[in-house]
XYZ file of C-alpha atoms in Angstrom:
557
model
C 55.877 -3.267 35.663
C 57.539 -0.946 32.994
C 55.078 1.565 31.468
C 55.390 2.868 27.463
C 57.868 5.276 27.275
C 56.891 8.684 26.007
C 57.306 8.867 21.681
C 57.486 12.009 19.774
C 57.304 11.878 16.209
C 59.194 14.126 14.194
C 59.157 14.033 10.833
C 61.770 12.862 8.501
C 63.997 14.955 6.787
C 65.149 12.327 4.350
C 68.371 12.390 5.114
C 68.484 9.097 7.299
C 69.946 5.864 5.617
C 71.512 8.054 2.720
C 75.637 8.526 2.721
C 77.128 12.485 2.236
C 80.046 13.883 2.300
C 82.092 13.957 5.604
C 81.933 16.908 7.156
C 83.976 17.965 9.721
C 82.430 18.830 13.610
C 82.138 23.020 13.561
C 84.635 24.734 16.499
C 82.664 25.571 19.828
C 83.894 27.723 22.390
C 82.844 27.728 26.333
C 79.775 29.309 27.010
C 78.514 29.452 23.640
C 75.609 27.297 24.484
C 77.035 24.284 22.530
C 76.233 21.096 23.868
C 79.182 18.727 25.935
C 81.052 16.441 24.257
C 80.050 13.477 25.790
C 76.129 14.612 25.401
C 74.215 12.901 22.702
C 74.255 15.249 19.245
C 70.657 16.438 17.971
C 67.739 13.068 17.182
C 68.056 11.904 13.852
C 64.621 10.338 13.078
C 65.809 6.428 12.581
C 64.002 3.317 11.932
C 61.867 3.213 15.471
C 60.489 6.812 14.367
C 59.776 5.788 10.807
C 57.544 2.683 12.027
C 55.718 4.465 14.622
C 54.469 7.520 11.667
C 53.614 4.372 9.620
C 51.842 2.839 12.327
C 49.673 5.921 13.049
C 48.590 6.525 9.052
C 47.882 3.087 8.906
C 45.664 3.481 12.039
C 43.830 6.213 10.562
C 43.450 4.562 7.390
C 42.048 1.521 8.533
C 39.650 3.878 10.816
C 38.611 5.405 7.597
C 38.322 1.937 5.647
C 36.401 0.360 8.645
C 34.020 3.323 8.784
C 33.680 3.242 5.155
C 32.992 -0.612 5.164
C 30.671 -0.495 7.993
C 28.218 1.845 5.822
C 28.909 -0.290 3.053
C 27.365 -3.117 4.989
C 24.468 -1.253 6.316
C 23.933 0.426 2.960
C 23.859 -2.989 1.314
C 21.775 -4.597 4.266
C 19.481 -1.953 3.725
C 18.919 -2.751 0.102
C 18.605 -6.035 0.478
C 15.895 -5.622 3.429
C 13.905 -3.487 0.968
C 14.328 -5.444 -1.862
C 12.748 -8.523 0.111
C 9.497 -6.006 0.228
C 9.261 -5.357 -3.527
C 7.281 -7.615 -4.396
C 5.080 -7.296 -1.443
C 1.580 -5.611 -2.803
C 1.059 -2.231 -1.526
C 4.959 -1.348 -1.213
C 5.770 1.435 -2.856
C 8.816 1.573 -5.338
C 11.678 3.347 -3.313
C 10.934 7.165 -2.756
C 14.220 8.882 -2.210
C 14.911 12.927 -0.656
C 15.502 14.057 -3.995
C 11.818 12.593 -4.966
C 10.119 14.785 -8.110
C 6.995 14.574 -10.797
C 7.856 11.615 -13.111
C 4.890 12.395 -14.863
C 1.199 13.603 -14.891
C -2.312 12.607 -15.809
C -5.094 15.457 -16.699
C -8.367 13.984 -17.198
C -9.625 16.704 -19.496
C -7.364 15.913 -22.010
C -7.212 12.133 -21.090
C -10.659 10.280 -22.198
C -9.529 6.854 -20.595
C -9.366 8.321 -16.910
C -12.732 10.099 -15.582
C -11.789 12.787 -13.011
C -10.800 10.935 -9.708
C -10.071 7.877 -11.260
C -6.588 5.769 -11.010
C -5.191 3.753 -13.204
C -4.860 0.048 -12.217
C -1.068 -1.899 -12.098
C -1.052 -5.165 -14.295
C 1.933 -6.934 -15.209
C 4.460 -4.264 -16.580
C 1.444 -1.481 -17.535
C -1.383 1.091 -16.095
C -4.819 0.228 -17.081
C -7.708 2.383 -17.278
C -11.241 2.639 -19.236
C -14.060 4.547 -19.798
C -17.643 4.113 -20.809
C -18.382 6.306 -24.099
C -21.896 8.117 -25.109
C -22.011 6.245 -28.157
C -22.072 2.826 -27.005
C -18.233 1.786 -26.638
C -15.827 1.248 -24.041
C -12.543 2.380 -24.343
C -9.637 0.271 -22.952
C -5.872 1.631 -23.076
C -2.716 1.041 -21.145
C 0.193 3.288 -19.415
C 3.784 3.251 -18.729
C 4.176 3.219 -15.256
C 7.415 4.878 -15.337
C 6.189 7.755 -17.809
C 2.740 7.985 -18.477
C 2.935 7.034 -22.147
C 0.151 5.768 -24.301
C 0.775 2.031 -25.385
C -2.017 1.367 -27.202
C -6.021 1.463 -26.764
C -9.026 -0.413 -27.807
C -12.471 0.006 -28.173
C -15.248 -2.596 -27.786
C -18.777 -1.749 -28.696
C -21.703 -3.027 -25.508
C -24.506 -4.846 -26.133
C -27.481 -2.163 -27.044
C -25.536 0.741 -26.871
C -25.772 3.296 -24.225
C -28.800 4.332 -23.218
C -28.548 7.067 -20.773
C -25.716 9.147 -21.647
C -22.794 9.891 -19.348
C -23.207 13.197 -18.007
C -26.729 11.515 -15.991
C -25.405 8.358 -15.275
C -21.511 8.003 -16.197
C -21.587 3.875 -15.951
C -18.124 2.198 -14.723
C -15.271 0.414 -15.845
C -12.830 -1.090 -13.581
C -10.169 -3.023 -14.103
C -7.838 -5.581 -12.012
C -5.247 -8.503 -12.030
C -6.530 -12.001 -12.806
C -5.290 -13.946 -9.987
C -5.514 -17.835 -8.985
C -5.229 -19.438 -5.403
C -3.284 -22.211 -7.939
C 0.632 -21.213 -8.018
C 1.247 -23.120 -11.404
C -2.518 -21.074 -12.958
C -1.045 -17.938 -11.175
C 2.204 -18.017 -12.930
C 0.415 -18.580 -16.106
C -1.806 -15.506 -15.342
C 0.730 -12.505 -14.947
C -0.088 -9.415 -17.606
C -3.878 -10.420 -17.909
C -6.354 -8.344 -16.380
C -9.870 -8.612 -15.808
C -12.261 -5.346 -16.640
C -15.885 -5.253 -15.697
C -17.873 -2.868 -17.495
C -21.281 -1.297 -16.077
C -23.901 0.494 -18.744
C -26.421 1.254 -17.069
C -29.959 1.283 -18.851
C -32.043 2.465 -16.508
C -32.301 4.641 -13.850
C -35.486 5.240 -10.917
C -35.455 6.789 -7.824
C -37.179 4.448 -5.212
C -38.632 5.689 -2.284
C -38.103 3.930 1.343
C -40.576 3.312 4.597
C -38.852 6.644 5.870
C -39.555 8.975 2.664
C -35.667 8.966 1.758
C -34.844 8.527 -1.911
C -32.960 5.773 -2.804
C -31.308 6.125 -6.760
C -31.145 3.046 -8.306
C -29.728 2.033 -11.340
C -30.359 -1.058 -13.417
C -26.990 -2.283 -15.317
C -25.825 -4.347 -17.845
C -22.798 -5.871 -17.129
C -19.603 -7.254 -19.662
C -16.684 -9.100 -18.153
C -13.503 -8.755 -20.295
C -10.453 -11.222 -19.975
C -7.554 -9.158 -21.457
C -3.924 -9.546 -22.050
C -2.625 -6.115 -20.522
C 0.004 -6.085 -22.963
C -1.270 -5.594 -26.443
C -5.017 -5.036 -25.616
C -6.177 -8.581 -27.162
C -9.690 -9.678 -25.365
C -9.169 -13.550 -24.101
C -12.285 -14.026 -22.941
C -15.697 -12.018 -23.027
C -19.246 -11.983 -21.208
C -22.460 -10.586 -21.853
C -24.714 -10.522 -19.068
C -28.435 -9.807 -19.380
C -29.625 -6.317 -17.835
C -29.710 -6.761 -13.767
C -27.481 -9.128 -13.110
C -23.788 -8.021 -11.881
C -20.048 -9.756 -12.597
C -17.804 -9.332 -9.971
C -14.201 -10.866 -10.999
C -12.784 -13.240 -7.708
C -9.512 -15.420 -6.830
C -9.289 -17.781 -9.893
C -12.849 -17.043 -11.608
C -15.728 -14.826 -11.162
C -19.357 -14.399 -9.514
C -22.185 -13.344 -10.815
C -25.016 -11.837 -9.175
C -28.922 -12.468 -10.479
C -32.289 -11.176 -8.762
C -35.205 -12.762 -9.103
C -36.967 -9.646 -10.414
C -35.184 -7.394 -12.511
C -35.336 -3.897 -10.609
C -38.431 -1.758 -12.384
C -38.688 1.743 -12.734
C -42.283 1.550 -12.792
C -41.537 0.964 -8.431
C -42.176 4.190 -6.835
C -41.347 2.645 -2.975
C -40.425 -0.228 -1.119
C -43.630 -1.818 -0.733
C -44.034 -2.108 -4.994
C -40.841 -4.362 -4.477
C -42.084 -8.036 -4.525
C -40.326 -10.815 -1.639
C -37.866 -12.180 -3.968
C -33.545 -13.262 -3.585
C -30.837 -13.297 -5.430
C -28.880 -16.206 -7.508
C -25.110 -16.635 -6.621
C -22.681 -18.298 -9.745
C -19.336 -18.990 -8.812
C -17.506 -19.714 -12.179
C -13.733 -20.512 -13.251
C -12.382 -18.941 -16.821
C -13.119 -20.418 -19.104
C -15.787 -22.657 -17.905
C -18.982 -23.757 -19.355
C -20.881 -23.492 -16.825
C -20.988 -22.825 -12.989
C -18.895 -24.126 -10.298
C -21.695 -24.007 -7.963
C -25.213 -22.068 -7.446
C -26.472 -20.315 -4.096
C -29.531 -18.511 -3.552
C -30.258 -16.243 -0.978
C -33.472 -14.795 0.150
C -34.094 -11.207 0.562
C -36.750 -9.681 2.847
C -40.126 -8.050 0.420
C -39.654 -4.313 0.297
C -35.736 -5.128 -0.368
C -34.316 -3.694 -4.063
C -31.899 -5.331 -5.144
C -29.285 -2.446 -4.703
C -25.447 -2.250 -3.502
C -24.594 -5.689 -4.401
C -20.665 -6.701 -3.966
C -19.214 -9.654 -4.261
C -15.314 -10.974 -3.217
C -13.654 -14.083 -2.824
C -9.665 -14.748 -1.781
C -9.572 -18.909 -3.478
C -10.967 -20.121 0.483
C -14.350 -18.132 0.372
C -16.490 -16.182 -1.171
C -18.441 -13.191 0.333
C -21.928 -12.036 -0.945
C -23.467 -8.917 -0.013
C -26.903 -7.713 -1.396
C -28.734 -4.277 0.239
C -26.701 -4.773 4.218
C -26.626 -8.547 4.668
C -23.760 -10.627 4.115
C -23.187 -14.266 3.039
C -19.807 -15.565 3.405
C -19.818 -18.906 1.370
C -17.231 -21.960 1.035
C -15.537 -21.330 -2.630
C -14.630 -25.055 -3.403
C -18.894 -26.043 -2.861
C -20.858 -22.983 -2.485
C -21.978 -24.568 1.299
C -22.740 -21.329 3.473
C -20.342 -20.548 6.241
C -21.738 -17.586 7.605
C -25.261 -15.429 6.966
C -26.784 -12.868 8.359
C -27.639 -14.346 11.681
C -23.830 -14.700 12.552
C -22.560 -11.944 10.175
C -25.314 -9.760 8.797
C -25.090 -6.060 8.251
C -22.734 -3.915 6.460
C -19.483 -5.782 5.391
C -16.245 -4.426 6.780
C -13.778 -6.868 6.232
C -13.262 -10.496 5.348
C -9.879 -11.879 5.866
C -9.062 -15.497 5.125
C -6.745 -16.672 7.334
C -3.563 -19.136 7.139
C -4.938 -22.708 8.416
C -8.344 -21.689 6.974
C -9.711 -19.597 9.430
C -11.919 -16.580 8.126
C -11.936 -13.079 10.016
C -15.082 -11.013 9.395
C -16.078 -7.759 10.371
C -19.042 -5.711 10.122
C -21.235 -3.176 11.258
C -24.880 -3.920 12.138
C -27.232 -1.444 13.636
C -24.738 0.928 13.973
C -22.544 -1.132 15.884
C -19.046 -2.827 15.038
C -18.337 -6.652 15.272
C -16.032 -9.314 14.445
C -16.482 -12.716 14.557
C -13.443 -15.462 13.762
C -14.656 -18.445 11.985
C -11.939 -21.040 13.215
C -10.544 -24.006 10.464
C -12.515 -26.512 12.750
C -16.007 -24.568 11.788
C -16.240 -22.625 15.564
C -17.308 -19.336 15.731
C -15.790 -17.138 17.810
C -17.445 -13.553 18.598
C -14.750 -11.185 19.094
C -16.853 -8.617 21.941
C -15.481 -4.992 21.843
C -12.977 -5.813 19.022
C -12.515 -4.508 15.414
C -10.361 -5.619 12.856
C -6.946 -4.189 12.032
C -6.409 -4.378 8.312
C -2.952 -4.044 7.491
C -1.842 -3.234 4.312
C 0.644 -4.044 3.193
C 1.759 -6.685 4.845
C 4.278 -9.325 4.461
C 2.830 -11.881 6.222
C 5.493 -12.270 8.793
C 2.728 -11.781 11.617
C 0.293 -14.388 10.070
C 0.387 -16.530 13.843
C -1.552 -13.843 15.121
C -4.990 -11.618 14.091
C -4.117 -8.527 14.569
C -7.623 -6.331 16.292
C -8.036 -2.981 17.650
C -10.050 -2.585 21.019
C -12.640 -0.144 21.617
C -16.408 1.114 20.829
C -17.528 3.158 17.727
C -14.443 2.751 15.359
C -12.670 5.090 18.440
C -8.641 4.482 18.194
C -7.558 1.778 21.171
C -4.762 -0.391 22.086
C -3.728 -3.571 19.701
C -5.344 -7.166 20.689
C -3.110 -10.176 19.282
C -6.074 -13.346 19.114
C -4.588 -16.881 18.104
C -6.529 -17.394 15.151
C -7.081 -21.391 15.986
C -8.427 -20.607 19.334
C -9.629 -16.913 19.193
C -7.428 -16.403 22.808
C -5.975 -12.912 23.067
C -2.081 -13.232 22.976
C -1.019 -10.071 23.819
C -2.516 -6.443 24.600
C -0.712 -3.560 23.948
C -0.274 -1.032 27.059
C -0.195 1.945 25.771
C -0.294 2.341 21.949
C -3.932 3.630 20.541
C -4.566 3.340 16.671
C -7.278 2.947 14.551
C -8.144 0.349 11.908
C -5.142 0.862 9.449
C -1.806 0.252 9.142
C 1.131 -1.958 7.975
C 2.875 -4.990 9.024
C 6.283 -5.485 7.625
C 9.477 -7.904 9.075
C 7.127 -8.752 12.130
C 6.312 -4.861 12.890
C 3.055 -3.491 13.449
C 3.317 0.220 11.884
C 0.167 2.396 12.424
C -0.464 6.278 12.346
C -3.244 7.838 14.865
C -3.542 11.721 14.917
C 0.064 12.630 15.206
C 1.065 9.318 16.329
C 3.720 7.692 14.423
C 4.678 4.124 16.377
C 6.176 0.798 15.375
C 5.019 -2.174 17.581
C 6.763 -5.713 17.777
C 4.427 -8.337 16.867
C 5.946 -10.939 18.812
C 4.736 -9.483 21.996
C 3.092 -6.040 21.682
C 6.319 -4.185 22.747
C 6.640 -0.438 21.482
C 9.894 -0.210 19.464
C 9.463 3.402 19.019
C 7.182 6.205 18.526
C 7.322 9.666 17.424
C 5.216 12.712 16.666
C 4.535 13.903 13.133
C 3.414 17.969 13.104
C 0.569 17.079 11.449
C -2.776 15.101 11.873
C -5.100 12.903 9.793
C -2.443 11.874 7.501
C -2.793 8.947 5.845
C 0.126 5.747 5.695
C 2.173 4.524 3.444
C 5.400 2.762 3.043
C 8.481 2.041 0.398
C 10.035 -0.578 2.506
C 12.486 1.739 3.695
C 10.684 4.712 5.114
C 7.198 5.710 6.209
C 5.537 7.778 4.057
C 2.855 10.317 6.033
C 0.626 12.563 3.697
C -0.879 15.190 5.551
C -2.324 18.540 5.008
C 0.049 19.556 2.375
C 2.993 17.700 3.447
C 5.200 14.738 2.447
C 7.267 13.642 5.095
C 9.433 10.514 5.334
C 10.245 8.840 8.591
C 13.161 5.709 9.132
C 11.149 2.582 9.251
C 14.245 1.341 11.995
C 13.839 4.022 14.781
C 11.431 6.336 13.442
C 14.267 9.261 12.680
C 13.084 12.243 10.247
C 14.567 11.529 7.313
C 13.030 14.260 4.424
C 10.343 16.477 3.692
C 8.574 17.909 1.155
C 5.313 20.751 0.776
C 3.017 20.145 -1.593
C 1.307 22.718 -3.636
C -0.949 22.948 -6.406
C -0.209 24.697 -10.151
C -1.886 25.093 -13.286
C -0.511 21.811 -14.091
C -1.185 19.808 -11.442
C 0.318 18.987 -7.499
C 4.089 20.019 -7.128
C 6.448 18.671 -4.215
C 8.604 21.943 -2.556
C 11.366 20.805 -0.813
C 11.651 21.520 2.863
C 15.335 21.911 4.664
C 14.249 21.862 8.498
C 12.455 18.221 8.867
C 9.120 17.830 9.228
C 8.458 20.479 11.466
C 10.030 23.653 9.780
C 7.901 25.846 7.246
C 8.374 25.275 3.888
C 10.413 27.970 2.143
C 10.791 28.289 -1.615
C 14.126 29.094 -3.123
C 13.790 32.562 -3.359
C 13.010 32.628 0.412
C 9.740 33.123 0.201
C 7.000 30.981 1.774
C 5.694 28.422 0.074
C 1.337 27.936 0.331
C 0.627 24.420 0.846
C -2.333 22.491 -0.449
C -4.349 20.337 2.591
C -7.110 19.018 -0.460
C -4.317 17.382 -2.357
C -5.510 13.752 -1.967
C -2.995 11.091 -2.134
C -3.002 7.509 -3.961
C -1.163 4.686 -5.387
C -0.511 4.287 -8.980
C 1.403 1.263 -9.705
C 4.230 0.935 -7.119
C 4.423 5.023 -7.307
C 3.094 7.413 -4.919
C 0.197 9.418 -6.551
C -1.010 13.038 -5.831
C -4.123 14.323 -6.692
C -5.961 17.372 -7.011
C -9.772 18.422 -6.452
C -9.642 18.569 -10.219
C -8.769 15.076 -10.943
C -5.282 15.980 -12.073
C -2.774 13.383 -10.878
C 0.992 13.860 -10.230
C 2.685 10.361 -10.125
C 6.110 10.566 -8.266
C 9.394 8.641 -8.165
């Protein structure tokens, strides 16, 4: 078989293919190093020549354009994959390495945000309130992307304020009105729902140990806003002691059978009595259904919380814990099958409910299947992912082991409560995120990504630092950690950027850091840079949020 023959390319003089003048062969002598006659003369680069250069800069060209369209596609895949997360809640809006301080709240110069407070995402704006000493609430909105004022209102309570706000500074809190209906939900977007607590009395109470208990006796307003322009929809006056706790398409009120006293000095001046459960829709006239639940004598009515997701409603009133049906108010689960301290309640695809709590010190979940069986989920706590996608909804996602200690991942089917799969060697706690069918969780300085098909590790890497805490832009993991912002591939877990963060007169500041996340950070005058471990972070929006022991917030994009 013949093998290539050996090219050299030369390159072209330019000569080849053109017609000169004739010229006539010089005179050679012998020995004068001239070559025989019958030799060939010296290589004139001819066609052959000219098509192999072409061929090898149109190799490396299309090596270039194939390179260049190969990122191109994974560029563009990449966008699209994080663009599919956007409108996931809890995914933050892209962070990228040149990341900086859009813009800054300082609550001493900001009435509408106490110190520590956030403001809330609705629609297109921030809200935030506060509860005034002479009698008003104060509502105003943000721009998310700058911090600007839009515009703020002020509502006057019923009976003004009666203890003023440096003894007991009451509570506003806002949130997104929200409807299991798809068609009420659309309708819904850009009105929020604030719940205002003025407190108008305050006792200490006394237990059967001797330990002080503060309690406070509120009068509660529910506002239906549009977050837009400020205009109140809907409003509700409730009389002192009973609380309004906004829920999946409506709200809940809360009413004891004796209004808390401060004439009580201890548990035992606290008559037997319960508490009244309202579920109601906006706009109603009346309730969609009534509960009542009995609480033991000696019981103030203290710490009550109420949630609901459109498929149930949870109660919880002084450590016990109704979880009722939301379309009739008929009781799922009380405090014989889920008493104690609420942890978590988790409706789940099909109709299943997930509920965890702590009772007597100890941690338990039970799964309430679609078919009404209970399912007690020994040596198990729930994960609660957030955010997640959904994409690992055929599965509950649990964490094994005793005393909130971190332990391997338990996949249960949620019809059946029967484990699925048990990770073998990843520990984490009870946080993390689920994204594309990926379990991502941080532990110490455990950064891993687990497949939620099976439990298989897809990678896991160290982080320099521990008790950070999780989050995610789609793209990258975000860990927050003792001063430090670093950012971590979401695909293999590669180091991608870091930043230090330290504290000014005005508030957190990112530093950048060259080395990855395990170099000191440097400032640009080559000095070292002091980093600031009680900088707490937050969301604001879609943004990351930094905050300092002052209250002063640093939103960043």
């Amino acid at each position: 078989m013949g093998g290539m023959e050996p090219v050299e390319l030369v390159e072209d003089d330019g000569s080849h293919g053109r017609r000169g003048p004739a010229v006539a062969p010089a005179a050679r002598t012998p020995g004068d190093g001239a070559a025989d006659p019958a030799s060939p003369g010296p290589a004139i680069p001819g066609t052959r020549t000219r098509r192999l250069r072409r061929m090898a800069l149109g190799t490396v060209a299309v090596l270039v354009v194939g390179l260049v369209a190969t990122q191109a596609v994974v560029d563009a895949r990449e966008r699209s994959r994080v663009a599919r997360f956007a409108d996931v809640p809890g995914v933050l809006a892209p962070l990228s390495p040149d990341a900086q301080v859009l813009w800054r709240l300082d609550p001493s110069t900001e009435p509408l945000f106490a110190t520590w407070s956030v403001p809330v995402s609705v629609g297109d704006v921030l809200l935030g309130g506060a509860l005034d000493d002479d009698g008003t609430v104060t509502l105003g909105a943000l721009d998310p992307d700058t911090g600007a004022e839009l515009w703020t209102q002020q509502l006057p309570l019923p009976g003004g304020r009666q203890l003023p706000t440096s003894v007991v500074p009451g509570w506003v809190g806002c949130a997104p009105r929200s409807s299991p209906d798809p068609q009420v939900e659309a309708s819904l977007t850009g009105t929020a729902a604030c719940v205002v607590e003025n407190p108008t009395a305050e006792f200490r109470l006394l237990d059967d140990d001797g330990a002080a208990q503060e309690v406070a006796v509120p009068t509660s307003t529910l506002l239906s806003i549009d977050a837009g322009t400020g205009e109140v929809i809907e409003r509700l006056d409730l009389p002192a002691g009973t609380s309004v706790h906004p829920v999946n398409g409506g709200y809940v009120t809360l009413t004891p059978d004796v209004v808390p006293d401060p004439a009580w000095r201890s548990s035992a001046d606290v008559p037997a009595g319960g508490v009244t459960v309202e579920r109601h829709d906006w706009g109603s006239a009346g309730p969609r259904w009534t509960f009542h639940a009995a609480l033991p004598a000696g019981t103030a009515f203290t710490s009550a919380a109420a949630d609901g997701d459109g498929q149930t409603v949870t109660v919880s009133v002084a450590g016990q814990t109704w979880i009722l049906d939301d379309a009739d108010g008929s009781l799922r689960e009380g405090p014989d099958g889920g008493g104690g301290y609420l942890l978590l309640l988790r409706s789940l695809p099909g109709g299943g409910v997930l509920t965890s709590w702590s009772q007597d010190g100890v941690d338990r979940t039970s799964l309430l299947t679609a078919d009404g069986d209970t399912r007690d989920l020994v040596g198990l706590s729930a994960l609660a992912p957030n955010p997640d996608d959904g994409s690992a909804s055929d599965v509950v996602l649990l964490v094994e082991g005793a005393d909130g200690a971190p332990g391997p991942i338990v996949a249960v089917d949620p019809r059946t409560g029967e484990q699925r799969w048990r990770s073998a060697t990843v520990a984490v706690e009870r946080s993390g995120f689920v994204l594309d069918g990926v379990v991502h969780t941080l532990v110490g300085t455990t950064l891993q990504a687990v497949d939620a098909s099976d439990g298989s590790v897809l990678w896991q890497v160290q982080v320099p630092r521990a008790g950070g805490t999780l989050f995610t832009d789609g793209s990258v993991a975000l860990v927050v950690a003792q001063g430090r912002l670093d950012a971590y591939d979401l695909r293999d877990g590669r180091a991608r950027w870091s930043y230090a963060v330290a504290t000014t007169d005005q508030g957190p500041e990112l530093r950048p850091v060259t080395g990855g996340p395990t170099a000191a950070p440097v400032g640009t005058d080559g000095s070292s840079v002091t980093v600031d471990g009680s900088v707490y972070p937050t969301i604001v929006g879609r943004r990351l949020g930094l905050m300092d022991p002052s209250g002063q917030l640093a939103v960043l994009g």
